[in-house]
Coordinates of C-alpha atoms in Angstrom, one line a residue:
Chain C
M182 CA 8.2 1.6 23.7
V183 CA 9.3 -2.0 23.9
E184 CA 7.6 -3.2 27.0
S185 CA 4.4 -1.3 26.6
E186 CA 2.6 -4.3 25.2
I187 CA 2.6 -5.5 28.8
Y188 CA 1.2 -2.3 30.1
E189 CA -1.6 -2.2 27.5
D190 CA -3.6 -4.8 29.4
G191 CA -2.5 -3.6 32.9
A192 CA -3.0 0.1 32.2
A193 CA -6.3 0.3 33.9
A194 CA -5.0 -1.4 37.0
A195 CA -2.0 0.9 37.0
L196 CA -4.1 4.0 37.3
P197 CA -3.7 5.6 40.7
R198 CA -6.9 5.8 42.8
P199 CA -7.3 9.5 43.8
S200 CA -8.8 10.3 47.2
P201 CA -12.6 11.0 47.3
S202 CA -12.1 14.6 48.5
L203 CA -9.8 15.3 45.6
M204 CA -12.2 13.7 43.2
L205 CA -15.1 15.8 44.5
V206 CA -13.3 19.1 44.2
F207 CA -12.0 18.3 40.7
W208 CA -15.4 17.1 39.5
L209 CA -16.9 20.4 40.8
L210 CA -14.3 22.5 39.0
G211 CA -14.6 20.4 35.8
S212 CA -18.3 20.6 35.8
L213 CA -18.1 24.4 35.4
L214 CA -16.4 23.9 32.1
L215 CA -18.8 21.3 30.9
A216 CA -21.7 23.5 31.9
L217 CA -20.1 26.4 30.0
V218 CA -20.0 24.3 26.9
L219 CA -23.4 22.6 27.2
L220 CA -25.7 25.2 28.6
P221 CA -25.6 27.7 25.7
L222 CA -25.9 24.9 23.1
I223 CA -28.8 23.3 24.9
S224 CA -30.6 26.7 25.3
L225 CA -29.9 27.4 21.6
I226 CA -31.4 24.1 20.5
A227 CA -34.5 24.8 22.8
T228 CA -35.1 28.3 21.3
P229 CA -36.6 27.8 17.8
S230 CA -39.8 25.8 17.5
L231 CA -40.0 22.8 15.2
A232 CA -42.0 24.9 12.8
D233 CA -39.3 27.5 12.6
L234 CA -36.7 24.8 12.0
I235 CA -38.7 23.3 9.2
K236 CA -39.3 26.7 7.7
A237 CA -35.6 27.5 7.8
A238 CA -34.7 24.1 6.3
R239 CA -37.0 24.7 3.4
D240 CA -35.6 28.1 2.6
S241 CA -33.3 27.6 -0.4
E242 CA -30.9 30.4 0.7
V243 CA -30.4 28.6 4.0
R244 CA -29.9 25.3 2.3
N245 CA -27.4 26.8 -0.1
A246 CA -25.5 28.3 2.8
L247 CA -25.4 25.0 4.7
W248 CA -24.3 23.1 1.5
L249 CA -21.6 25.7 0.9
S250 CA -20.3 25.3 4.4
L251 CA -20.3 21.6 4.1
A252 CA -18.7 21.4 0.7
G253 CA -16.1 24.0 1.7
A254 CA -15.2 22.1 4.9
M255 CA -15.0 18.8 3.1
L256 CA -12.8 20.2 0.3
T257 CA -10.6 21.9 3.0
A258 CA -10.1 18.6 4.8
L259 CA -9.2 17.0 1.5
V260 CA -6.7 19.7 0.5
A261 CA -5.3 19.7 4.1
G262 CA -4.7 16.0 3.7
I263 CA -3.0 16.4 0.4
V264 CA -0.6 19.2 1.4
G265 CA -0.6 18.7 5.2
V266 CA 0.2 15.0 5.6
P267 CA 3.4 15.2 3.6
L268 CA 4.5 18.1 5.6
A269 CA 3.7 16.2 8.8
Y270 CA 5.8 13.3 7.6
L271 CA 8.7 15.6 6.8
L272 CA 8.5 17.1 10.2
S273 CA 8.4 13.8 12.0
R274 CA 11.0 11.8 9.9
S275 CA 13.6 14.1 8.4
R276 CA 16.1 16.3 10.2
F277 CA 16.5 19.3 8.0
P278 CA 17.9 22.7 8.9
G279 CA 15.1 25.1 9.9
R280 CA 12.8 22.2 11.0
G281 CA 11.9 24.1 14.1
I282 CA 11.0 27.2 12.1
V283 CA 8.8 25.1 9.7
A284 CA 7.0 23.6 12.7
A285 CA 6.4 27.1 14.1
I286 CA 5.1 28.4 10.7
V287 CA 2.6 25.5 10.7
D288 CA 1.3 26.8 14.1
I289 CA 1.1 30.5 13.2
P290 CA -2.5 30.4 12.0
M291 CA -3.6 29.2 15.5
S292 CA -2.2 32.4 17.1
V293 CA -3.2 34.9 14.4
P294 CA -6.5 36.7 15.1
H295 CA -8.9 35.6 12.3
T296 CA -9.7 39.2 11.3
V297 CA -6.0 39.6 10.6
A298 CA -5.9 36.3 8.7
G299 CA -8.8 37.4 6.6
I300 CA -7.3 40.7 5.7
A301 CA -3.9 39.1 5.0
L302 CA -5.6 36.5 2.7
L303 CA -7.5 39.2 0.9
M304 CA -4.2 40.9 0.1
V305 CA -2.8 37.8 -1.5
F306 CA -5.9 36.2 -3.0
G307 CA -7.9 39.4 -3.7
R308 CA -8.5 41.0 -7.0
R309 CA -5.1 42.7 -7.0
G310 CA -3.4 40.1 -4.8
I311 CA -0.1 38.5 -5.8
I312 CA -1.8 35.2 -6.4
G313 CA -5.4 36.4 -6.9
A314 CA -4.6 38.6 -9.9
P315 CA -2.4 36.2 -12.0
A316 CA -4.7 33.3 -11.1
E317 CA -7.6 35.1 -12.7
A318 CA -5.6 36.3 -15.7
L319 CA -4.0 32.9 -16.4
F320 CA -6.6 30.3 -15.4
G321 CA -9.8 32.4 -14.8
L322 CA -9.7 31.2 -11.2
R323 CA -11.1 33.7 -8.8
F324 CA -10.8 33.5 -5.0
W325 CA -13.4 36.2 -4.3
A326 CA -17.1 35.3 -4.3
T327 CA -16.2 31.6 -5.0
L328 CA -15.9 28.3 -3.2
A329 CA -12.2 28.4 -3.9
G330 CA -11.9 31.5 -1.8
I331 CA -13.9 29.9 1.0
V332 CA -11.6 26.8 0.9
V333 CA -8.5 29.1 1.0
A334 CA -9.8 30.9 4.1
M335 CA -10.9 27.7 5.8
L336 CA -7.6 26.0 5.0
F337 CA -5.5 28.8 6.5
V338 CA -7.2 28.6 9.9
S339 CA -7.7 24.8 10.1
A340 CA -4.7 23.1 8.4
P341 CA -2.5 23.1 11.5
Y342 CA -4.7 20.5 13.1
T343 CA -4.1 18.1 10.3
V344 CA -0.3 18.7 10.3
N345 CA 0.1 18.4 14.0
A346 CA -2.2 15.3 14.5
A347 CA -0.7 13.5 11.6
R348 CA 2.8 14.3 12.8
L349 CA 2.0 12.7 16.2
G350 CA 0.7 9.7 14.3
F351 CA 3.9 9.4 12.3
E352 CA 6.1 9.9 15.3
A353 CA 4.4 7.0 17.1
I354 CA 5.7 4.6 14.4
D355 CA 8.9 2.7 15.1
P356 CA 11.1 3.8 12.1
R357 CA 12.6 0.3 12.1
L358 CA 9.3 -1.0 10.8
E359 CA 9.8 1.2 7.7
K360 CA 13.4 -0.1 7.4
V361 CA 12.3 -3.7 7.6
A362 CA 9.7 -3.0 4.9
R363 CA 12.4 -1.7 2.6
T364 CA 14.6 -4.8 3.1
L365 CA 11.5 -6.9 2.2
G366 CA 11.6 -5.4 -1.3
M367 CA 9.3 -2.4 -1.0
G368 CA 10.4 0.9 -2.5
P369 CA 10.0 4.2 -0.5
W370 CA 6.6 5.0 -2.0
Q371 CA 5.3 1.5 -1.3
V372 CA 6.5 1.7 2.3
F373 CA 4.8 5.0 2.8
L374 CA 1.5 3.8 1.3
R375 CA 1.4 0.2 2.7
I376 CA 3.1 0.6 6.1
T377 CA 3.5 4.2 7.3
L378 CA 0.2 5.8 6.3
P379 CA -2.0 2.9 7.5
L380 CA -0.1 2.9 10.8
A381 CA -0.5 6.6 11.2
W382 CA -4.1 6.4 10.1
R383 CA -5.6 7.3 13.5
G384 CA -3.5 10.4 13.8
V385 CA -4.2 11.5 10.2
A386 CA -8.0 10.9 10.6
T387 CA -8.1 12.7 13.8
G388 CA -6.3 15.7 12.2
L389 CA -8.7 15.7 9.2
T390 CA -11.7 15.5 11.6
L391 CA -10.4 18.5 13.6
T392 CA -9.7 20.4 10.4
F393 CA -13.2 19.7 9.1
A394 CA -14.7 20.8 12.4
R395 CA -12.6 24.0 12.5
A396 CA -13.3 24.8 8.8
I397 CA -17.1 24.4 9.0
S398 CA -17.2 26.7 12.0
E399 CA -15.0 29.4 10.7
F400 CA -16.7 32.8 10.3
T401 CA -14.2 35.7 10.4
A402 CA -11.6 34.8 7.8
V403 CA -14.2 33.5 5.4
A404 CA -16.4 36.5 5.8
I405 CA -13.6 38.9 5.0
L406 CA -12.4 37.0 1.9
V407 CA -15.8 35.7 0.7
Y408 CA -18.9 37.4 2.1
Y409 CA -21.0 36.3 -0.8
P410 CA -21.9 33.6 -1.5
M411 CA -22.6 33.2 2.2
T412 CA -21.6 30.1 4.2
A413 CA -23.8 29.2 7.1
P414 CA -21.9 31.1 9.8
V415 CA -21.9 34.2 7.6
Q416 CA -25.6 33.9 6.9
I417 CA -26.3 33.4 10.6
Y418 CA -24.5 36.6 11.4
E419 CA -26.4 38.4 8.6
L420 CA -29.8 37.1 9.8
F421 CA -28.9 38.1 13.4
L422 CA -28.0 41.7 12.3
R423 CA -31.1 42.0 10.1
F424 CA -33.9 40.1 11.8
G425 CA -32.6 39.4 15.3
L426 CA -32.0 36.5 17.5
D427 CA -34.9 34.2 16.8
T428 CA -34.5 34.1 13.0
A429 CA -30.7 33.5 13.4
A430 CA -31.3 30.8 16.0
A431 CA -33.2 28.4 13.7
V432 CA -30.3 28.4 11.1
A433 CA -27.8 28.2 14.0
V434 CA -29.4 25.0 15.2
L435 CA -29.4 23.5 11.8
L436 CA -25.7 24.2 11.4
L437 CA -24.9 23.0 14.9
V438 CA -26.7 19.7 14.3
L439 CA -25.1 19.2 10.9
A440 CA -21.6 20.0 12.1
L441 CA -21.9 17.9 15.3
A442 CA -23.4 14.9 13.5
L443 CA -20.6 14.9 10.9
F444 CA -18.0 15.4 13.6
I445 CA -19.3 12.4 15.5
V446 CA -19.3 10.3 12.4
F447 CA -15.7 11.3 11.5
R448 CA -14.5 10.7 15.0
Q449 CA -16.0 7.2 14.9
V450 CA -14.2 6.5 11.7
A451 CA -10.9 7.8 13.2
Y452 CA -11.1 5.9 16.4
G453 CA -13.3 3.0 15.5
R454 CA -10.7 1.3 13.5
T455 CA -9.4 -1.7 15.4
A456 CA -5.9 -1.6 13.9
P457 CA -3.5 -0.8 16.7
L458 CA -1.0 2.0 16.2
G459 CA 2.7 1.5 16.0
P460 CA 4.4 -1.2 18.0
G461 CA 3.0 -1.4 21.5
R462 CA 1.4 2.0 21.5
Chain P
M271 CA 30.1 -20.5 -6.0
N272 CA 33.1 -19.4 -4.0
A273 CA 32.0 -15.8 -3.5
L274 CA 32.0 -14.6 0.1
A275 CA 28.5 -14.2 1.7
L276 CA 29.5 -10.7 2.7
E277 CA 32.5 -8.6 1.9
V278 CA 32.9 -5.1 3.3
A279 CA 36.1 -3.3 2.4
G280 CA 37.4 0.1 3.6
L281 CA 33.9 1.2 4.7
S282 CA 33.9 4.7 6.2
L283 CA 30.8 6.7 7.2
R284 CA 30.2 9.8 9.3
L285 CA 26.7 10.1 10.6
G286 CA 26.1 12.6 13.3
A287 CA 27.9 11.6 16.4
C288 CA 28.6 8.1 15.0
C289 CA 31.3 7.3 12.6
L290 CA 32.7 4.1 11.0
R291 CA 36.4 4.2 10.1
D292 CA 37.8 2.0 7.4
V293 CA 35.9 -1.2 8.4
D294 CA 36.9 -4.4 6.6
L295 CA 34.8 -7.5 7.3
A296 CA 34.1 -10.7 5.5
A297 CA 31.8 -13.7 6.2
A298 CA 32.0 -17.0 4.3
G299 CA 28.9 -18.8 3.0
G300 CA 26.7 -20.4 5.7
E301 CA 28.6 -18.7 8.4
I302 CA 27.2 -16.7 11.4
L303 CA 29.3 -13.7 12.1
V304 CA 28.7 -12.0 15.4
L305 CA 29.5 -8.3 15.7
L306 CA 30.0 -7.6 19.3
G307 CA 30.6 -4.3 20.9
P308 CA 29.5 -1.9 23.6
N309 CA 26.5 0.5 23.1
G310 CA 27.4 3.4 20.8
A311 CA 30.2 1.5 19.1
G312 CA 28.5 1.9 15.7
K313 CA 27.3 -1.7 15.3
S314 CA 23.8 -0.8 14.3
V315 CA 24.8 1.9 11.9
F316 CA 27.2 -0.6 10.4
L317 CA 24.5 -3.2 10.0
E318 CA 22.1 -0.6 8.5
T319 CA 24.8 0.5 6.1
I320 CA 25.1 -3.1 4.9
A321 CA 21.3 -3.1 4.6
G322 CA 21.5 0.1 2.5
F323 CA 20.1 2.8 4.7
Y324 CA 23.2 4.9 4.7
R325 CA 25.5 5.7 1.8
P326 CA 29.1 5.2 2.9
D327 CA 31.6 8.0 2.4
A328 CA 34.1 5.4 1.2
G329 CA 34.4 1.7 0.7
R330 CA 32.4 -1.1 -0.9
I331 CA 29.9 -3.7 0.2
A332 CA 29.3 -7.0 -1.7
I333 CA 26.7 -9.6 -0.7
G334 CA 27.1 -13.1 -2.2
G335 CA 29.7 -11.7 -4.7
R336 CA 27.3 -9.0 -5.9
D337 CA 28.4 -5.4 -5.4
V338 CA 25.5 -3.7 -3.6
T339 CA 27.2 -0.5 -2.6
E340 CA 25.0 1.7 -4.9
L341 CA 21.8 -0.4 -4.5
P342 CA 18.8 0.7 -2.4
P343 CA 17.7 -1.6 0.5
E344 CA 14.9 -3.2 -1.5
E345 CA 17.4 -4.6 -4.0
R346 CA 20.0 -5.9 -1.6
R347 CA 18.2 -9.1 -0.7
V348 CA 18.9 -9.0 3.0
G349 CA 16.6 -10.3 5.7
F350 CA 16.6 -7.7 8.5
L351 CA 15.4 -8.6 12.0
V352 CA 15.3 -5.9 14.6
Q353 CA 14.5 -5.7 18.3
N354 CA 10.9 -6.9 18.9
F355 CA 11.1 -8.4 15.4
G356 CA 9.5 -5.6 13.6
L357 CA 6.2 -7.2 12.5
F358 CA 3.7 -4.8 11.0
P359 CA 1.0 -4.4 13.6
H360 CA -1.8 -3.5 11.2
R361 CA -1.5 -6.7 9.2
T362 CA -2.1 -10.3 10.2
V363 CA 0.7 -12.8 10.5
A364 CA -0.2 -14.3 7.1
Q365 CA -0.2 -10.8 5.5
N366 CA 3.1 -10.0 7.2
V367 CA 4.7 -13.0 5.6
A368 CA 3.0 -12.3 2.2
L369 CA 4.5 -8.8 2.3
G370 CA 7.9 -10.4 2.2
A371 CA 7.1 -12.1 -1.1
R372 CA 8.7 -10.3 -4.1
S373 CA 6.7 -12.1 -6.7
R374 CA 3.5 -14.1 -7.4
Q375 CA 5.5 -17.3 -7.2
D376 CA 6.9 -16.3 -3.8
E377 CA 3.4 -15.6 -2.6
S378 CA 2.4 -19.1 -3.3
Q379 CA 5.0 -20.2 -0.7
V380 CA 3.4 -18.2 2.1
A381 CA 1.2 -21.1 3.3
A382 CA 4.2 -23.5 3.2
L383 CA 6.3 -21.0 5.2
L384 CA 3.6 -20.6 7.9
R385 CA 3.5 -24.4 8.2
R386 CA 7.3 -24.7 8.3
F387 CA 7.6 -22.2 11.2
D388 CA 4.6 -23.8 12.9
I389 CA 2.5 -20.6 12.9
A390 CA -0.2 -21.7 10.5
H391 CA -2.7 -21.5 13.3
L392 CA -1.8 -17.9 13.9
A393 CA -2.2 -16.9 10.2
E394 CA -5.2 -14.6 10.9
R395 CA -3.9 -13.1 14.1
R396 CA -2.4 -9.7 14.5
P397 CA 1.2 -9.7 15.7
L398 CA 0.7 -7.5 18.8
L399 CA -0.3 -10.2 21.2
L400 CA 1.9 -13.0 19.9
S401 CA 4.5 -14.5 22.2
P402 CA 8.2 -13.5 21.5
G403 CA 8.8 -16.9 20.1
E404 CA 5.9 -16.7 17.7
K405 CA 7.0 -13.2 16.7
Q406 CA 10.5 -14.5 15.9
R407 CA 9.1 -17.3 13.8
A408 CA 6.8 -15.0 12.0
A409 CA 9.6 -12.5 11.3
L410 CA 11.9 -15.3 10.1
A411 CA 9.1 -16.7 7.8
R412 CA 8.6 -13.2 6.4
A413 CA 12.3 -12.6 5.8
L414 CA 12.6 -16.0 4.2
A415 CA 9.7 -15.2 1.9
S416 CA 11.9 -12.5 0.4
R417 CA 14.5 -15.1 -0.3
P418 CA 17.5 -13.2 1.3
D419 CA 21.1 -13.9 0.5
L420 CA 22.1 -12.7 4.0
F421 CA 20.4 -12.3 7.3
L422 CA 21.1 -9.2 9.4
F423 CA 20.1 -9.2 13.1
D424 CA 20.1 -6.0 15.1
E425 CA 19.9 -7.1 18.8
P426 CA 16.6 -8.9 18.3
F427 CA 16.6 -10.2 21.9
A428 CA 17.5 -7.0 23.6
A429 CA 14.1 -6.5 25.2
L430 CA 13.5 -10.1 26.4
D431 CA 13.8 -11.7 29.8
A432 CA 16.7 -14.1 30.3
Q433 CA 14.8 -17.3 29.9
T434 CA 13.0 -16.3 26.7
H435 CA 16.2 -14.8 25.4
E436 CA 18.0 -18.2 25.8
A437 CA 15.1 -20.2 24.3
L438 CA 14.8 -17.9 21.3
R439 CA 18.6 -17.9 20.7
D440 CA 18.7 -21.7 20.6
E441 CA 15.8 -21.8 18.2
L442 CA 17.5 -19.2 16.0
A443 CA 20.8 -21.0 16.1
L444 CA 19.1 -24.2 15.0
F445 CA 17.2 -22.4 12.2
L446 CA 20.4 -20.6 10.9
R447 CA 22.4 -23.9 10.9
Q448 CA 19.7 -25.7 9.0
S449 CA 18.9 -23.0 6.5
G450 CA 22.6 -22.4 5.6
I451 CA 21.9 -18.7 5.0
P452 CA 24.8 -16.6 6.2
A453 CA 24.1 -14.1 8.9
V454 CA 25.5 -11.1 10.6
F455 CA 24.3 -10.8 14.2
V456 CA 24.9 -7.6 16.1
T457 CA 24.8 -7.8 19.9
H458 CA 26.4 -6.6 23.1
D459 CA 25.6 -9.8 24.8
H460 CA 28.5 -12.3 25.4
G461 CA 26.1 -15.2 25.6
D462 CA 24.7 -14.5 22.1
A463 CA 28.2 -14.2 20.8
L464 CA 29.3 -17.6 22.2
A465 CA 26.1 -19.4 21.4
L466 CA 25.6 -18.1 17.8
G467 CA 28.9 -17.0 16.5
D468 CA 31.1 -19.1 14.2
R469 CA 33.3 -16.1 14.0
L470 CA 33.4 -12.9 16.0
A471 CA 34.3 -9.3 15.3
V472 CA 34.6 -6.9 18.2
M473 CA 33.7 -3.3 17.3
A474 CA 34.6 -0.3 19.3
A475 CA 34.4 3.4 18.4
G476 CA 33.6 2.6 14.8
T477 CA 36.4 0.2 14.0
I478 CA 36.9 -3.5 14.3
V479 CA 39.4 -4.0 17.1
Q480 CA 39.6 -7.8 17.0
R481 CA 38.2 -10.6 14.9
G482 CA 38.6 -14.4 14.9
A483 CA 36.9 -17.7 15.9
A484 CA 34.5 -17.0 18.8
G485 CA 36.3 -19.1 21.4
E486 CA 39.7 -17.7 20.3
V487 CA 38.6 -14.1 20.8
F488 CA 37.2 -14.8 24.2
A489 CA 40.4 -16.7 25.2
R490 CA 42.8 -14.2 23.8
P491 CA 41.5 -10.6 23.8
A492 CA 43.7 -8.4 21.7
S493 CA 43.8 -5.4 24.1
R494 CA 43.0 -4.3 27.6
S495 CA 39.8 -2.6 26.4
V496 CA 38.6 -5.7 24.5
A497 CA 39.4 -7.9 27.6
H498 CA 37.4 -5.5 29.7
F499 CA 34.4 -5.5 27.3
L500 CA 34.5 -9.3 27.1
G501 CA 34.1 -9.4 30.8
V502 CA 37.5 -10.7 31.8
E503 CA 37.3 -10.4 35.6
N504 CA 41.0 -10.1 36.3
I505 CA 43.0 -7.5 34.3
L506 CA 46.3 -7.1 36.1
D507 CA 49.2 -4.7 35.6
G508 CA 52.6 -6.3 35.8
R509 CA 56.2 -6.1 34.9
I510 CA 58.2 -8.8 33.1
V511 CA 61.0 -10.0 35.3
A512 CA 62.3 -13.0 33.4
N513 CA 61.9 -14.6 30.0
G514 CA 62.8 -18.1 30.9
G515 CA 64.3 -20.6 28.4
D516 CA 61.4 -23.0 29.2
G517 CA 59.0 -20.9 27.1
L518 CA 57.5 -19.3 30.2
L519 CA 57.3 -15.6 30.8
R520 CA 57.6 -14.5 34.4
V521 CA 55.6 -11.4 35.3
E522 CA 55.6 -9.6 38.6
V523 CA 52.1 -8.6 39.7
G524 CA 51.9 -6.8 43.0
S525 CA 54.1 -8.8 45.4
S526 CA 53.7 -12.1 43.5
V527 CA 55.2 -13.5 40.3
L528 CA 53.0 -15.3 37.7
S529 CA 54.3 -17.6 35.0
C530 CA 52.5 -17.6 31.7
R531 CA 53.0 -19.5 28.5
S532 CA 53.1 -16.6 26.0
P533 CA 55.5 -15.3 23.5
A534 CA 57.3 -12.2 25.0
P535 CA 55.9 -8.9 23.8
A536 CA 58.1 -6.9 21.6
Q537 CA 59.2 -4.5 24.3
N538 CA 60.1 -5.8 27.7
G539 CA 58.8 -4.1 30.8
K540 CA 55.2 -3.3 31.6
V541 CA 52.4 -5.6 30.5
A542 CA 48.9 -6.4 31.5
L543 CA 47.6 -9.9 32.2
A544 CA 44.1 -11.2 31.6
I545 CA 42.9 -14.1 33.7
R546 CA 39.3 -15.3 33.6
A547 CA 37.8 -15.9 37.0
G548 CA 36.6 -19.2 35.7
D549 CA 40.1 -20.4 35.1
V550 CA 41.1 -19.9 38.8
R551 CA 40.9 -23.0 40.9
L552 CA 40.6 -22.7 44.6
N553 CA 41.2 -25.1 47.3
G554 CA 40.4 -24.2 50.8
A555 CA 42.3 -26.6 53.2
A556 CA 44.6 -28.7 51.0
A557 CA 46.8 -26.9 48.7
P558 CA 46.3 -27.8 45.0
K559 CA 48.9 -30.1 43.7
A560 CA 51.6 -28.0 42.2
N561 CA 52.3 -29.9 39.0
G562 CA 54.7 -27.3 37.6
A563 CA 52.2 -26.2 35.0
D564 CA 50.2 -24.2 37.5
N565 CA 50.8 -20.9 39.3
V566 CA 50.0 -21.6 42.9
L567 CA 49.4 -18.6 45.1
A568 CA 48.6 -18.4 48.8
G569 CA 45.9 -16.0 49.5
R570 CA 43.4 -14.5 51.9
I571 CA 39.7 -13.9 51.2
T572 CA 38.9 -10.2 51.3
A573 CA 35.3 -10.3 50.1
L574 CA 32.8 -12.9 49.0
R575 CA 29.3 -12.7 47.6
T576 CA 26.8 -15.4 46.7
I577 CA 25.1 -14.9 43.3
G578 CA 22.7 -17.7 42.7
P579 CA 24.5 -21.0 42.4
L580 CA 27.9 -19.3 42.4
C581 CA 30.0 -17.5 45.0
K582 CA 32.2 -14.7 43.8
L583 CA 35.4 -14.3 45.9
T584 CA 38.0 -11.6 45.9
I585 CA 41.3 -13.0 47.2
D586 CA 44.4 -11.1 48.1
C587 CA 47.3 -13.1 46.9
G588 CA 49.8 -10.3 46.5
F589 CA 47.3 -8.6 44.2
P590 CA 43.5 -8.8 44.2
L591 CA 42.2 -11.8 42.3
T592 CA 38.5 -12.6 41.5
A593 CA 37.5 -16.2 41.4
Y594 CA 34.3 -18.4 41.6
L595 CA 33.3 -21.3 43.7
L596 CA 30.0 -23.2 43.6
A597 CA 27.9 -21.7 46.4
R598 CA 27.7 -25.0 48.3
E599 CA 31.5 -25.4 48.2
A600 CA 31.9 -21.9 49.6
Q601 CA 29.9 -22.7 52.7
G602 CA 31.9 -22.0 55.8
L603 CA 34.2 -19.6 54.1
A604 CA 34.5 -16.1 55.5
P605 CA 36.7 -13.0 54.9
E606 CA 40.2 -13.5 56.3
A607 CA 40.1 -17.2 55.6
R608 CA 43.2 -18.5 53.9
L609 CA 43.2 -20.5 50.8
D610 CA 45.3 -21.3 47.7
A611 CA 44.6 -20.3 44.2
A612 CA 45.9 -22.3 41.2
I613 CA 46.0 -20.9 37.7
A614 CA 47.3 -22.9 34.7
V615 CA 50.1 -21.1 32.9
E616 CA 48.0 -21.3 29.7
A617 CA 45.2 -19.4 31.4
V618 CA 47.3 -16.3 32.0
H619 CA 47.0 -14.2 28.8
V620 CA 49.5 -11.4 28.2
L621 CA 47.8 -8.4 26.7
P622 CA 49.9 -6.7 24.1
G623 CA 50.7 -3.1 24.8
G624 CA 50.5 -3.3 28.6
E625 CA 49.1 0.0 29.7
S626 CA 46.9 0.8 26.7

């Protein structure tokens, strides 16, 4: 932690040089995984003609679905930041009883099948759910057939990424920096906003990017809680069932391009910042 | 103003495995107080309690005559310097210093502070790649911008190589003497204690076990464990055999008898003696002149090891005694060689309590 400033420059030189045969075998094995990811996506992109794509892009239902997916994922990332970053800070900085349990709860959505998640969410946020019913009665807020419901479903499956990445970001900060800031006259809120959060920025931004990506690609939980109005993944499924592969492929390509483009932009924002992380990291 | 720079009274704190027990400590204005102790003694927790990060279970803390026991860190007006100096890596040097300013008026001083610490040319640089010296100056400038009543140092040099350590320590000592701002400096390094400390407090297991002028503490450790921690090379078990009328105490150690100028401990019998290796004079061929004020012991070298310019010798003179020679003076010496050791009676320090 202390001496790592020295390693920062020498890190490349310190990498061990693996043997050629080991490199060859590892590259062969790794390529299988790369191919598994890239081949389906490339063949998908190659399937619809440009005319199909333009036609799909002009369809107002398709545009609405894409917009709904985009808006839902953006809102989800925003909400995840507002409720997830504080939890990440608590997990990294304070030692409270049950901290391990809280950390485990955060991870639960990643191991719950998304059909199960959707049904469970429906029970709570549905028409007769313990939150769904009073929310409608008191505030007129419905979680079925609304953007709010889409965000709830997306948030359930994608929030862990924000909490975990932000937590790593906070843990990389030397707590003494925060202490020094206090002695310089900053109150705890100022220290968090001016020192801690900027230093954890890369972790937080990475988390929000992953949350956005996970949210825009979620199908199951969203479809169970909110089938209509349709997000893009739900619409692709519907088109696939009703009209077959070719019709679904055009919308699929549009969603893929949109999601990837935004993912790349957000990643750039997260990693492009030149501010180094905590001391010597 | 006659108020003490720092006054800690009856401070107790339990914090996980660490605890502070009834600590009293005071520092006068313009004084550098070094708090010395082994790792895990509670020094850092004590310092951070002064800074306001832990609420003591009992006791009070006053800085410059102002009771700060209930105040949060941001209102205590302390300049806190930590290992690696704690500059904010996402801000430039100038921004770091400006963050120390508590008011608009203070902010106008930033440029002057950068010039004063000779870091104006680094104003727009980020701290990560500054040299340790530049970091120390930037951190001092930033702390000074907050106009502290007291500096707190938590082992700022712990991660530095020996040469840099010494250079930065000299620079810091000069700055503190010139600024006149009192400081508490926590370290486990004897060199820091001797170079910086006007006064010294030794902490062990959450309590202050000895305090006094720096030279005095090193010359007269209060207990066997303090002597050990302060690096006294010879700590010898002995038995008082005579309490001479000449003000000299005679103590049997191994098969020899040493005289020491020391008041007799309350109970006669077993004592421990502390003798710094640097106080042992050796003379190979010719015996040192026995002028009455020296213990002169005939000995035989059992081991010797050259460490840089010094040679460390272990000599059997009725008991094992560690001493130093300059390496070039030790040339030609070998184990089994005979020589005489002379120790002034004033250099033999009787540790109270003997066994403890």
